[in-house]
């Protein structure tokens, strides 16, 4: 069945999340912690580890989105000995994140080409405060007919309920005409499996091998994504 609807992930598929995270964290740190301890890369590494653990809990359904947001900074404060309010730190971090938006080279060109033949929709586990501004700063927002942020939906990838919500809010949506494109095995590809959708696992060289749920196709580059779609 020909593809009509493309459901694309944002971070580490189109947006350079590691670059945006580092910038956001340093802006937040300067505001919240500079008087306690000078910034160092080790502090960013500590936060990144805390953040990844929190996201893993969320994807497994072990915590809510708000619990994810706060628990990563609770862990960060405990592991570093720094003092602060997790809620205030998180708000400051989101405000800093909303100032970023670094597209990967070729992302805008990919979306421009895809928009000629498909309806594009963003599926993201990001947050409401920053995800729209980041896409806008990156110049990617105009290509999407709608952006589905898990925080607004009330449930996120990879849960079937998230994809059911997306399907219900896309006019004329048909699962057999839809395809998910994303980098995360646990979020995007597992989500596609849970929703009964075809998928392209975007896995550029250097991102590392990873055991994955069964994706339909695998692409190492944007040109490979286009080539796969030409034959679907």
mmCIF file of C-alpha atoms in Angstrom:
data_model
loop_
_atom_site.group_PDB
_atom_site.id
_atom_site.type_symbol
_atom_site.label_atom_id
_atom_site.label_comp_id
_atom_site.label_asym_id
_atom_site.label_seq_id
_atom_site.Cartn_x
_atom_site.Cartn_y
_atom_site.Cartn_z
ATOM 1 C CA UNK A 1 0.000 0.000 0.000
ATOM 2 C CA UNK A 2 1.445 3.421 -0.964
ATOM 3 C CA UNK A 3 2.451 5.709 1.889
ATOM 4 C CA UNK A 4 0.516 8.912 2.459
ATOM 5 C CA UNK A 5 1.259 9.801 6.093
ATOM 6 C CA UNK A 6 4.779 10.143 7.483
ATOM 7 C CA UNK A 7 5.130 10.303 11.270
ATOM 8 C CA UNK A 8 8.586 11.709 12.001
ATOM 9 C CA UNK A 9 10.491 11.877 15.265
ATOM 10 C CA UNK A 10 12.282 15.112 16.177
ATOM 11 C CA UNK A 11 15.309 14.659 18.430
ATOM 12 C CA UNK A 12 18.280 12.804 16.974
ATOM 13 C CA UNK A 13 16.301 12.247 13.796
ATOM 14 C CA UNK A 14 15.970 15.862 12.614
ATOM 15 C CA UNK A 15 17.211 17.942 15.555
ATOM 16 C CA UNK A 16 20.657 17.667 17.145
ATOM 17 C CA UNK A 17 19.463 17.035 20.688
ATOM 18 C CA UNK A 18 22.933 16.488 22.228
ATOM 19 C CA UNK A 19 23.993 19.954 20.994
ATOM 20 C CA UNK A 20 20.777 21.579 22.203
ATOM 21 C CA UNK A 21 20.909 19.774 25.535
ATOM 22 C CA UNK A 22 24.484 20.897 26.197
ATOM 23 C CA UNK A 23 23.630 24.504 25.366
ATOM 24 C CA UNK A 24 20.472 24.433 27.488
ATOM 25 C CA UNK A 25 22.168 22.800 30.440
ATOM 26 C CA UNK A 26 24.976 25.356 30.493
ATOM 27 C CA UNK A 27 22.501 28.260 30.327
ATOM 28 C CA UNK A 28 20.507 26.731 33.173
ATOM 29 C CA UNK A 29 23.632 25.979 35.175
ATOM 30 C CA UNK A 30 24.866 29.559 34.908
ATOM 31 C CA UNK A 31 21.557 30.760 36.321
ATOM 32 C CA UNK A 32 21.044 28.153 39.027
ATOM 33 C CA UNK A 33 24.433 26.884 40.187
ATOM 34 C CA UNK A 34 27.289 29.163 39.122
ATOM 35 C CA UNK A 35 27.607 30.599 42.619
ATOM 36 C CA UNK A 36 27.967 27.115 44.105
ATOM 37 C CA UNK A 37 30.485 25.515 41.739
ATOM 38 C CA UNK A 38 32.101 26.389 38.378
ATOM 39 C CA UNK A 39 30.691 24.508 35.419
ATOM 40 C CA UNK A 40 32.595 21.467 34.186
ATOM 41 C CA UNK A 41 31.896 18.877 31.469
ATOM 42 C CA UNK A 42 31.632 16.226 34.200
ATOM 43 C CA UNK A 43 28.512 17.949 35.502
ATOM 44 C CA UNK A 44 26.893 17.769 32.058
ATOM 45 C CA UNK A 45 27.814 14.081 31.848
ATOM 46 C CA UNK A 46 26.214 13.485 35.236
ATOM 47 C CA UNK A 47 23.010 15.214 34.183
ATOM 48 C CA UNK A 48 22.919 13.316 30.880
ATOM 49 C CA UNK A 49 23.107 9.995 32.749
ATOM 50 C CA UNK A 50 20.335 11.063 35.136
ATOM 51 C CA UNK A 51 18.221 12.225 32.194
ATOM 52 C CA UNK A 52 18.643 8.991 30.257
ATOM 53 C CA UNK A 53 17.643 6.907 33.273
ATOM 54 C CA UNK A 54 14.542 9.041 33.763
ATOM 55 C CA UNK A 55 13.525 8.720 30.103
ATOM 56 C CA UNK A 56 13.972 4.936 30.270
ATOM 57 C CA UNK A 57 11.571 4.831 33.230
ATOM 58 C CA UNK A 58 9.053 6.930 31.296
ATOM 59 C CA UNK A 59 9.209 4.761 28.173
ATOM 60 C CA UNK A 60 8.667 1.682 30.353
ATOM 61 C CA UNK A 61 5.577 3.285 31.872
ATOM 62 C CA UNK A 62 7.201 3.460 35.317
ATOM 63 C CA UNK A 63 6.673 7.207 35.791
ATOM 64 C CA UNK A 64 4.669 10.140 34.474
ATOM 65 C CA UNK A 65 6.140 12.902 32.338
ATOM 66 C CA UNK A 66 6.189 15.305 35.287
ATOM 67 C CA UNK A 67 7.880 12.686 37.459
ATOM 68 C CA UNK A 68 10.470 12.234 34.703
ATOM 69 C CA UNK A 69 11.185 15.964 34.599
ATOM 70 C CA UNK A 70 11.671 16.305 38.348
ATOM 71 C CA UNK A 71 13.360 12.976 39.115
ATOM 72 C CA UNK A 72 16.298 13.646 36.791
ATOM 73 C CA UNK A 73 17.138 16.811 38.733
ATOM 74 C CA UNK A 74 16.494 15.139 42.083
ATOM 75 C CA UNK A 75 19.079 12.551 41.050
ATOM 76 C CA UNK A 76 21.427 15.227 39.723
ATOM 77 C CA UNK A 77 21.329 17.192 42.973
ATOM 78 C CA UNK A 78 21.881 14.062 45.018
ATOM 79 C CA UNK A 79 24.831 12.890 42.943
ATOM 80 C CA UNK A 80 26.563 16.280 42.745
ATOM 81 C CA UNK A 81 25.750 17.693 46.184
ATOM 82 C CA UNK A 82 24.465 20.911 44.592
ATOM 83 C CA UNK A 83 21.484 22.673 46.158
ATOM 84 C CA UNK A 84 18.293 23.829 44.457
ATOM 85 C CA UNK A 85 14.628 23.241 43.723
ATOM 86 C CA UNK A 86 14.095 20.524 41.076
ATOM 87 C CA UNK A 87 10.921 22.264 39.876
ATOM 88 C CA UNK A 88 12.646 25.638 39.465
ATOM 89 C CA UNK A 89 15.688 24.067 37.840
ATOM 90 C CA UNK A 90 13.494 22.175 35.392
ATOM 91 C CA UNK A 91 11.561 25.315 34.448
ATOM 92 C CA UNK A 92 14.806 27.212 33.875
ATOM 93 C CA UNK A 93 16.121 24.333 31.753
ATOM 94 C CA UNK A 94 12.983 24.311 29.581
ATOM 95 C CA UNK A 95 13.194 28.060 29.048
ATOM 96 C CA UNK A 96 16.805 27.642 27.973
ATOM 97 C CA UNK A 97 15.895 24.716 25.699
ATOM 98 C CA UNK A 98 13.268 26.889 23.994
ATOM 99 C CA UNK A 99 16.095 29.161 22.823
ATOM 100 C CA UNK A 100 17.793 26.338 20.920
ATOM 101 C CA UNK A 101 16.955 24.421 17.754
ATOM 102 C CA UNK A 102 19.879 22.890 15.878
ATOM 103 C CA UNK A 103 18.858 20.944 12.758
ATOM 104 C CA UNK A 104 21.068 18.229 11.407
ATOM 105 C CA UNK A 105 22.650 19.108 8.054
ATOM 106 C CA UNK A 106 20.195 18.210 5.334
ATOM 107 C CA UNK A 107 17.145 17.968 7.606
ATOM 108 C CA UNK A 108 15.319 20.909 6.018
ATOM 109 C CA UNK A 109 16.120 19.639 2.519
ATOM 110 C CA UNK A 110 14.806 16.185 3.476
ATOM 111 C CA UNK A 111 11.521 17.618 4.744
ATOM 112 C CA UNK A 112 11.146 19.862 1.702
ATOM 113 C CA UNK A 113 11.461 16.843 -0.569
ATOM 114 C CA UNK A 114 9.155 14.675 1.534
ATOM 115 C CA UNK A 115 6.497 17.380 1.742
ATOM 116 C CA UNK A 116 6.070 17.219 -2.039
ATOM 117 C CA UNK A 117 4.567 13.739 -1.877
ATOM 118 C CA UNK A 118 3.486 13.049 1.691
ATOM 119 C CA UNK A 119 1.619 14.533 4.631
ATOM 120 C CA UNK A 120 4.183 15.139 7.383
ATOM 121 C CA UNK A 121 3.368 14.927 11.093
ATOM 122 C CA UNK A 122 5.734 15.292 14.020
ATOM 123 C CA UNK A 123 5.581 12.694 16.797
ATOM 124 C CA UNK A 124 7.715 13.719 19.753
ATOM 125 C CA UNK A 125 8.218 12.927 23.411
ATOM 126 C CA UNK A 126 9.568 16.444 23.921
ATOM 127 C CA UNK A 127 7.855 19.088 26.032
ATOM 128 C CA UNK A 128 5.290 21.715 25.122
ATOM 129 C CA UNK A 129 7.382 24.696 26.284
ATOM 130 C CA UNK A 130 10.399 24.081 24.084
ATOM 131 C CA UNK A 131 9.609 21.713 21.226
ATOM 132 C CA UNK A 132 7.624 24.140 19.069
ATOM 133 C CA UNK A 133 10.165 26.964 19.417
ATOM 134 C CA UNK A 134 13.040 24.574 18.677
ATOM 135 C CA UNK A 135 11.394 23.386 15.463
ATOM 136 C CA UNK A 136 10.684 26.990 14.516
ATOM 137 C CA UNK A 137 14.257 28.133 15.208
ATOM 138 C CA UNK A 138 15.515 25.208 13.142
ATOM 139 C CA UNK A 139 13.303 26.222 10.222
ATOM 140 C CA UNK A 140 11.483 22.863 10.234
ATOM 141 C CA UNK A 141 8.069 23.720 11.661
ATOM 142 C CA UNK A 142 6.409 24.872 8.398
ATOM 143 C CA UNK A 143 6.793 21.417 6.868
ATOM 144 C CA UNK A 144 4.499 19.743 9.423
ATOM 145 C CA UNK A 145 0.716 19.725 9.318
ATOM 146 C CA UNK A 146 0.601 19.042 13.066
ATOM 147 C CA UNK A 147 3.008 18.433 15.939
ATOM 148 C CA UNK A 148 1.951 15.849 18.525
ATOM 149 C CA UNK A 149 3.824 16.458 21.784
ATOM 150 C CA UNK A 150 3.425 13.608 24.249
ATOM 151 C CA UNK A 151 3.111 15.994 27.181
ATOM 152 C CA UNK A 152 -0.026 17.496 25.611
ATOM 153 C CA UNK A 153 -1.386 14.093 24.607
ATOM 154 C CA UNK A 154 -1.012 12.712 28.136
ATOM 155 C CA UNK A 155 0.910 9.606 27.075
ATOM 156 C CA UNK A 156 4.019 9.159 24.976
ATOM 157 C CA UNK A 157 5.864 6.869 22.623
ATOM 158 C CA UNK A 158 6.085 3.881 22.516
ATOM 159 C CA UNK A 159 2.621 3.370 24.019
ATOM 160 C CA UNK A 160 -0.157 2.420 21.643
ATOM 161 C CA UNK A 161 -2.478 4.992 23.250
ATOM 162 C CA UNK A 162 -0.205 7.767 21.972
ATOM 163 C CA UNK A 163 -0.387 6.498 18.400
ATOM 164 C CA UNK A 164 -4.141 5.973 18.722
ATOM 165 C CA UNK A 165 -4.442 9.652 19.667
ATOM 166 C CA UNK A 166 -2.296 10.704 16.702
ATOM 167 C CA UNK A 167 -4.361 8.564 14.329
ATOM 168 C CA UNK A 168 -7.608 10.018 15.648
ATOM 169 C CA UNK A 169 -6.384 13.581 15.047
ATOM 170 C CA UNK A 170 -5.137 13.174 11.475
ATOM 171 C CA UNK A 171 -7.903 13.639 8.889
ATOM 172 C CA UNK A 172 -8.419 10.523 6.796
ATOM 173 C CA UNK A 173 -5.693 8.589 8.602
ATOM 174 C CA UNK A 174 -5.280 4.979 7.508
ATOM 175 C CA UNK A 175 -2.700 2.761 9.276
ATOM 176 C CA UNK A 176 -1.854 0.916 6.071
ATOM 177 C CA UNK A 177 -0.876 4.256 4.491
ATOM 178 C CA UNK A 178 1.295 5.428 7.407
ATOM 179 C CA UNK A 179 4.961 5.040 8.214
ATOM 180 C CA UNK A 180 7.056 6.007 11.266
ATOM 181 C CA UNK A 181 10.578 7.430 10.849
ATOM 182 C CA UNK A 182 12.779 7.734 13.929
ATOM 183 C CA UNK A 183 16.084 6.925 15.571
ATOM 184 C CA UNK A 184 14.985 5.363 18.863
ATOM 185 C CA UNK A 185 14.435 1.598 18.980
ATOM 186 C CA UNK A 186 12.677 1.799 22.345
ATOM 187 C CA UNK A 187 10.475 4.772 21.481
ATOM 188 C CA UNK A 188 9.927 5.119 17.726
ATOM 189 C CA UNK A 189 10.351 1.585 16.432
ATOM 190 C CA UNK A 190 8.697 -0.112 19.386
ATOM 191 C CA UNK A 191 5.911 2.442 19.087
ATOM 192 C CA UNK A 192 5.412 1.560 15.431
ATOM 193 C CA UNK A 193 5.299 -2.133 16.337
ATOM 194 C CA UNK A 194 2.759 -1.471 19.093
ATOM 195 C CA UNK A 195 0.585 0.550 16.699
ATOM 196 C CA UNK A 196 0.876 -1.909 13.802
ATOM 197 C CA UNK A 197 2.649 0.593 11.548
ATOM 198 C CA UNK A 198 5.543 0.246 9.137
ATOM 199 C CA UNK A 199 8.758 1.991 10.120
ATOM 200 C CA UNK A 200 12.142 3.216 8.972
ATOM 201 C CA UNK A 201 14.781 3.024 11.690
ATOM 202 C CA UNK A 202 17.109 5.991 11.144
ATOM 203 C CA UNK A 203 20.472 4.682 12.308
ATOM 204 C CA UNK A 204 23.378 6.802 11.004
ATOM 205 C CA UNK A 205 26.924 5.401 11.097
ATOM 206 C CA UNK A 206 28.548 6.029 14.448
ATOM 207 C CA UNK A 207 25.297 5.916 16.405
ATOM 208 C CA UNK A 208 26.210 2.417 17.512
ATOM 209 C CA UNK A 209 24.582 -0.978 17.030
ATOM 210 C CA UNK A 210 21.502 -1.585 19.119
ATOM 211 C CA UNK A 211 19.144 -4.526 19.455
ATOM 212 C CA UNK A 212 15.847 -3.322 18.038
ATOM 213 C CA UNK A 213 12.242 -4.409 17.666
ATOM 214 C CA UNK A 214 11.529 -5.449 14.082
ATOM 215 C CA UNK A 215 11.637 -2.320 11.935
ATOM 216 C CA UNK A 216 10.425 -2.558 8.331
ATOM 217 C CA UNK A 217 13.487 -0.801 6.892
ATOM 218 C CA UNK A 218 16.760 0.657 8.169
ATOM 219 C CA UNK A 219 18.385 3.816 6.780
ATOM 220 C CA UNK A 220 21.819 5.218 7.570
ATOM 221 C CA UNK A 221 21.253 8.574 5.868
ATOM 222 C CA UNK A 222 18.593 10.957 4.626
ATOM 223 C CA UNK A 223 19.189 9.921 0.984
ATOM 224 C CA UNK A 224 18.572 6.314 2.038
ATOM 225 C CA UNK A 225 15.235 7.335 3.567
ATOM 226 C CA UNK A 226 14.231 8.936 0.267
ATOM 227 C CA UNK A 227 15.380 5.881 -1.684
ATOM 228 C CA UNK A 228 13.360 3.513 0.517
ATOM 229 C CA UNK A 229 10.234 5.629 0.114
ATOM 230 C CA UNK A 230 10.612 5.686 -3.664
ATOM 231 C CA UNK A 231 10.097 1.907 -3.660
ATOM 232 C CA UNK A 232 7.279 1.627 -1.134
#
